[in-house]
PDB file of C-alpha atoms in Angstrom:
ATOM      1  CA  MET A 372       9.324  16.002  12.798  1.00  0.00           C
ATOM      2  CA  GLY A 373      10.814  17.837   9.907  1.00  0.00           C
ATOM      3  CA  ALA A 374      12.531  16.680   6.813  1.00  0.00           C
ATOM      4  CA  PHE A 375      16.008  17.032   8.399  1.00  0.00           C
ATOM      5  CA  GLN A 376      15.086  15.883  11.868  1.00  0.00           C
ATOM      6  CA  SER A 377      14.967  12.304  13.157  1.00  0.00           C
ATOM      7  CA  SER A 378      14.511  10.404  16.438  1.00  0.00           C
ATOM      8  CA  ASP A 379      15.342   7.011  17.589  1.00  0.00           C
ATOM      9  CA  ALA A 380      12.317   4.915  16.890  1.00  0.00           C
ATOM     10  CA  HIS A 381      13.312   1.881  18.913  1.00  0.00           C
ATOM     11  CA  ASN A 382      11.658   0.960  22.210  1.00  0.00           C
ATOM     12  CA  HIS A 383       8.598   3.314  21.923  1.00  0.00           C
ATOM     13  CA  PRO A 384       5.590   1.308  23.029  1.00  0.00           C
ATOM     14  CA  SER A 385       3.143   4.370  22.662  1.00  0.00           C
ATOM     15  CA  THR A 386       1.642   6.142  19.880  1.00  0.00           C
ATOM     16  CA  ASP A 387       3.445   9.380  21.285  1.00  0.00           C
ATOM     17  CA  ALA A 388       6.499   8.072  19.347  1.00  0.00           C
ATOM     18  CA  PHE A 389       5.036   8.491  15.936  1.00  0.00           C
ATOM     19  CA  ASP A 390       4.700  11.619  13.873  1.00  0.00           C
ATOM     20  CA  LEU A 391       1.009  11.053  12.864  1.00  0.00           C
ATOM     21  CA  THR A 392      -2.008   8.809  13.985  1.00  0.00           C
ATOM     22  CA  LEU A 393      -4.264   7.368  11.371  1.00  0.00           C
ATOM     23  CA  ASP A 394      -7.748   6.394  11.688  1.00  0.00           C
ATOM     24  CA  VAL A 395      -7.995   2.833  10.457  1.00  0.00           C
ATOM     25  CA  THR A 396     -11.348   1.079  10.560  1.00  0.00           C
ATOM     26  CA  VAL A 397     -10.527  -2.773  11.335  1.00  0.00           C
ATOM     27  CA  ALA A 398     -13.340  -5.465  10.342  1.00  0.00           C
ATOM     28  CA  GLU A 399     -13.986  -8.129  12.643  1.00  0.00           C
ATOM     29  CA  GLY A 400     -11.264 -10.866  12.536  1.00  0.00           C
ATOM     30  CA  ALA A 401      -8.837  -8.716  10.642  1.00  0.00           C
ATOM     31  CA  LEU A 402      -5.308  -7.920  11.705  1.00  0.00           C
ATOM     32  CA  PRO A 403      -4.294  -4.316  12.081  1.00  0.00           C
ATOM     33  CA  PRO A 404      -1.508  -2.805  10.127  1.00  0.00           C
ATOM     34  CA  ARG A 405       1.840  -3.610  11.913  1.00  0.00           C
ATOM     35  CA  TYR A 406       5.411  -2.223  11.658  1.00  0.00           C
ATOM     36  CA  GLU A 407       7.735  -5.256  11.398  1.00  0.00           C
ATOM     37  CA  THR A 408      10.701  -3.511  13.097  1.00  0.00           C
ATOM     38  CA  PRO A 409      10.799  -0.336  15.244  1.00  0.00           C
ATOM     39  CA  SER A 410      12.444   1.654  12.618  1.00  0.00           C
ATOM     40  CA  ALA A 411      10.350   0.557   9.534  1.00  0.00           C
ATOM     41  CA  SER A 412       8.968   3.180   7.272  1.00  0.00           C
ATOM     42  CA  GLN A 413       6.376   0.860   5.822  1.00  0.00           C
ATOM     43  CA  PHE A 414       3.823  -1.335   7.549  1.00  0.00           C
ATOM     44  CA  SER A 415       2.580  -4.881   6.902  1.00  0.00           C
ATOM     45  CA  ILE A 416      -0.888  -5.528   5.464  1.00  0.00           C
ATOM     46  CA  TYR A 417      -2.555  -8.878   6.062  1.00  0.00           C
ATOM     47  CA  ALA A 418      -5.293 -10.972   4.366  1.00  0.00           C
ATOM     48  CA  ASN A 419      -8.531 -11.026   6.377  1.00  0.00           C
ATOM     49  CA  GLU A 420      -9.801 -14.100   4.355  1.00  0.00           C
ATOM     50  CA  SER A 421      -8.480 -17.253   3.037  1.00  0.00           C
ATOM     51  CA  VAL A 422      -8.387 -17.276  -0.822  1.00  0.00           C
ATOM     52  CA  ALA A 423      -7.347 -20.110  -3.503  1.00  0.00           C
ATOM     53  CA  VAL A 424      -4.796 -19.039  -6.009  1.00  0.00           C
ATOM     54  CA  ASP A 425      -4.841 -21.025  -9.213  1.00  0.00           C
ATOM     55  CA  GLY A 426      -1.448 -21.135 -10.982  1.00  0.00           C
ATOM     56  CA  CYS A 427      -0.335 -17.370 -11.519  1.00  0.00           C
ATOM     57  CA  ASP A 428      -4.006 -16.149 -11.670  1.00  0.00           C
ATOM     58  CA  TRP A 429      -4.674 -12.554  -9.968  1.00  0.00           C
ATOM     59  CA  VAL A 430      -6.976 -12.842  -7.035  1.00  0.00           C
ATOM     60  CA  SER A 431      -8.733 -10.153  -4.851  1.00  0.00           C
ATOM     61  CA  VAL A 432      -7.795 -10.424  -1.288  1.00  0.00           C
ATOM     62  CA  ARG A 433      -9.692  -8.489   1.216  1.00  0.00           C
ATOM     63  CA  THR A 434      -7.814  -6.948   4.219  1.00  0.00           C
ATOM     64  CA  GLY A 435     -10.770  -5.775   6.366  1.00  0.00           C
ATOM     65  CA  LEU A 436      -8.842  -2.257   6.663  1.00  0.00           C
ATOM     66  CA  SER A 437     -10.304   1.166   5.733  1.00  0.00           C
ATOM     67  CA  PHE A 438      -7.916   4.063   6.149  1.00  0.00           C
ATOM     68  CA  GLY A 439      -8.878   7.501   7.059  1.00  0.00           C
ATOM     69  CA  LEU A 440      -5.999   9.443   5.577  1.00  0.00           C
ATOM     70  CA  PRO A 441      -5.537  13.133   6.086  1.00  0.00           C
ATOM     71  CA  PHE A 442      -5.629  15.618   3.305  1.00  0.00           C
ATOM     72  CA  MET A 443      -2.577  15.515   0.798  1.00  0.00           C
ATOM     73  CA  LEU A 444      -1.207  12.308   2.076  1.00  0.00           C
ATOM     74  CA  VAL A 445      -1.742   8.958  -0.092  1.00  0.00           C
ATOM     75  CA  LEU A 446      -1.073   5.179   0.756  1.00  0.00           C
ATOM     76  CA  LEU A 447       1.206   3.347  -1.761  1.00  0.00           C
ATOM     77  CA  VAL A 448       0.503  -0.256  -1.406  1.00  0.00           C
ATOM     78  CA  ARG A 449       2.995  -2.676  -2.917  1.00  0.00           C
ATOM     79  CA  ASP A 450       4.628  -6.216  -2.786  1.00  0.00           C
ATOM     80  CA  ALA A 451       5.716  -7.492   0.719  1.00  0.00           C
ATOM     81  CA  GLY A 452       8.533  -9.580  -0.559  1.00  0.00           C
ATOM     82  CA  LEU A 453       9.049 -12.488  -2.650  1.00  0.00           C
ATOM     83  CA  ASP A 454       6.168 -14.845  -1.765  1.00  0.00           C
ATOM     84  CA  TRP A 455       3.422 -12.821  -3.539  1.00  0.00           C
ATOM     85  CA  GLU A 456       3.215 -10.347  -6.395  1.00  0.00           C
ATOM     86  CA  VAL A 457       0.953  -7.592  -5.644  1.00  0.00           C
ATOM     87  CA  GLN A 458      -0.446  -4.830  -8.193  1.00  0.00           C
ATOM     88  CA  SER A 459       0.783  -1.760  -6.827  1.00  0.00           C
ATOM     89  CA  GLN A 460      -1.959   0.835  -6.179  1.00  0.00           C
ATOM     90  CA  VAL A 461      -2.233   4.261  -4.562  1.00  0.00           C
ATOM     91  CA  LEU A 462      -5.026   4.841  -2.008  1.00  0.00           C
ATOM     92  CA  ASP A 463      -6.151   8.493  -2.140  1.00  0.00           C
ATOM     93  CA  TYR A 464      -6.847  10.490   0.905  1.00  0.00           C
ATOM     94  CA  ASP A 465     -10.659  10.742   0.128  1.00  0.00           C
ATOM     95  CA  ALA A 466     -10.851   6.927  -0.305  1.00  0.00           C
ATOM     96  CA  THR A 467     -13.254   5.269   2.261  1.00  0.00           C
ATOM     97  CA  GLU A 468     -13.890   1.741   0.990  1.00  0.00           C
ATOM     98  CA  GLU A 469     -12.105  -1.341   2.295  1.00  0.00           C
ATOM     99  CA  LEU A 470      -8.522  -1.845   0.914  1.00  0.00           C
ATOM    100  CA  VAL A 471      -8.654  -4.961  -1.368  1.00  0.00           C
ATOM    101  CA  VAL A 472      -5.292  -5.946  -2.987  1.00  0.00           C
ATOM    102  CA  ARG A 473      -4.803  -8.040  -6.039  1.00  0.00           C
ATOM    103  CA  VAL A 474      -2.338 -10.723  -5.538  1.00  0.00           C
ATOM    104  CA  ARG A 475      -0.886 -13.605  -7.531  1.00  0.00           C
ATOM    105  CA  ARG A 476       2.152 -16.251  -7.442  1.00  0.00           C
ATOM    106  CA  PRO A 477       5.090 -14.288  -8.953  1.00  0.00           C
ATOM    107  CA  ALA A 478       5.259 -14.956 -12.618  1.00  0.00           C
ATOM    108  CA  THR A 479       8.903 -15.967 -12.340  1.00  0.00           C
ATOM    109  CA  ARG A 480       7.752 -19.342 -10.740  1.00  0.00           C
ATOM    110  CA  ASN A 481       6.352 -22.020 -12.770  1.00  0.00           C
ATOM    111  CA  GLY A 482       2.941 -22.326 -10.913  1.00  0.00           C
ATOM    112  CA  VAL A 483       0.809 -23.136 -13.947  1.00  0.00           C
ATOM    113  CA  GLY A 484      -1.987 -25.619 -12.732  1.00  0.00           C
ATOM    114  CA  ASP A 485      -0.870 -25.404  -9.178  1.00  0.00           C
ATOM    115  CA  LEU A 486      -3.261 -24.576  -6.646  1.00  0.00           C
ATOM    116  CA  THR A 487      -2.274 -22.796  -3.427  1.00  0.00           C
ATOM    117  CA  ARG A 488      -3.930 -20.830  -0.758  1.00  0.00           C
ATOM    118  CA  ILE A 489      -3.377 -17.570   0.911  1.00  0.00           C
ATOM    119  CA  VAL A 490      -4.539 -17.967   4.483  1.00  0.00           C
ATOM    120  CA  SER A 491      -6.167 -15.333   6.716  1.00  0.00           C
ATOM    121  CA  GLY A 492      -3.437 -13.506   8.601  1.00  0.00           C
ATOM    122  CA  THR A 493      -0.827 -14.008   5.871  1.00  0.00           C
ATOM    123  CA  ARG A 494       1.073 -10.794   5.081  1.00  0.00           C
ATOM    124  CA  VAL A 495       0.152  -9.885   1.601  1.00  0.00           C
ATOM    125  CA  ALA A 496       1.411  -6.357   1.119  1.00  0.00           C
ATOM    126  CA  VAL A 497       3.069  -3.386   2.717  1.00  0.00           C
ATOM    127  CA  GLY A 498       1.916   0.143   2.917  1.00  0.00           C
ATOM    128  CA  LEU A 499       3.936   3.424   2.622  1.00  0.00           C
ATOM    129  CA  LEU A 500       2.438   6.749   3.537  1.00  0.00           C
ATOM    130  CA  LEU A 501       3.511   9.468   1.149  1.00  0.00           C
ATOM    131  CA  PRO A 502       2.918  13.246   0.810  1.00  0.00           C
ATOM    132  CA  ILE A 503       1.683  14.600  -2.286  1.00  0.00           C
ATOM    133  CA  ALA A 504       1.363  17.818  -4.253  1.00  0.00           C
ATOM    134  CA  ARG A 505      -1.369  18.568  -6.638  1.00  0.00           C
ATOM    135  CA  PRO A 506       0.047  20.902  -9.299  1.00  0.00           C
ATOM    136  CA  ALA A 507      -1.745  23.152 -11.619  1.00  0.00           C
ATOM    137  CA  PHE A 508      -0.751  22.485 -15.343  1.00  0.00           C
ATOM    138  CA  HIS A 509       0.645  25.074 -17.630  1.00  0.00           C
ATOM    139  CA  LEU A 510      -0.365  23.968 -21.243  1.00  0.00           C
ATOM    140  CA  TYR A 511       1.410  25.132 -24.285  1.00  0.00           C
ATOM    141  CA  GLN A 512       1.531  24.267 -27.888  1.00  0.00           C
ATOM    142  CA  PRO A 513       5.018  22.990 -29.529  1.00  0.00           C
ATOM    143  CA  ARG A 514       6.292  25.466 -31.884  1.00  0.00           C
ATOM    144  CA  THR A 515       7.405  24.670 -35.511  1.00  0.00           C
ATOM    145  CA  GLY A 516      10.811  25.433 -36.864  1.00  0.00           C
ATOM    146  CA  GLU A 517       9.323  28.979 -37.877  1.00  0.00           C
ATOM    147  CA  GLY A 518       8.323  29.831 -34.359  1.00  0.00           C
ATOM    148  CA  GLU A 519       4.643  29.258 -34.921  1.00  0.00           C
ATOM    149  CA  ALA A 520       2.535  27.090 -32.643  1.00  0.00           C
ATOM    150  CA  VAL A 521       1.241  24.026 -34.186  1.00  0.00           C
TER     151      VAL A 521
END
């Protein structure tokens, strides 16, 4: 599929309906990534363990997923909605470790002192696959009013 080409993504049960297939290592008991709707561009990522969240403290949540990304693609991981605040992160194409997301109760809620749980199987984040460019940098020195480099 090109940048100016599209197709109907509804009712396609096979992987032939997708533009790319990613290698994803799924730990025992972990839920694989899943598109919530047939036309979604981002996919859901689920907790692979239950963790306690004290107030608005940040907690690390294991997903049980390791992504094998192709060269020049990255995975943007971000909030899944209003339930949890997620520290956005970018997973580079050379990353091999398990994806761990940092999650907390949204700071807008008054959760000080409240204890809650994220249970295994809870949607905690969404992932969006993005192409990247790695530009070279042309470095220069700013010039003074007399035209000389500083």
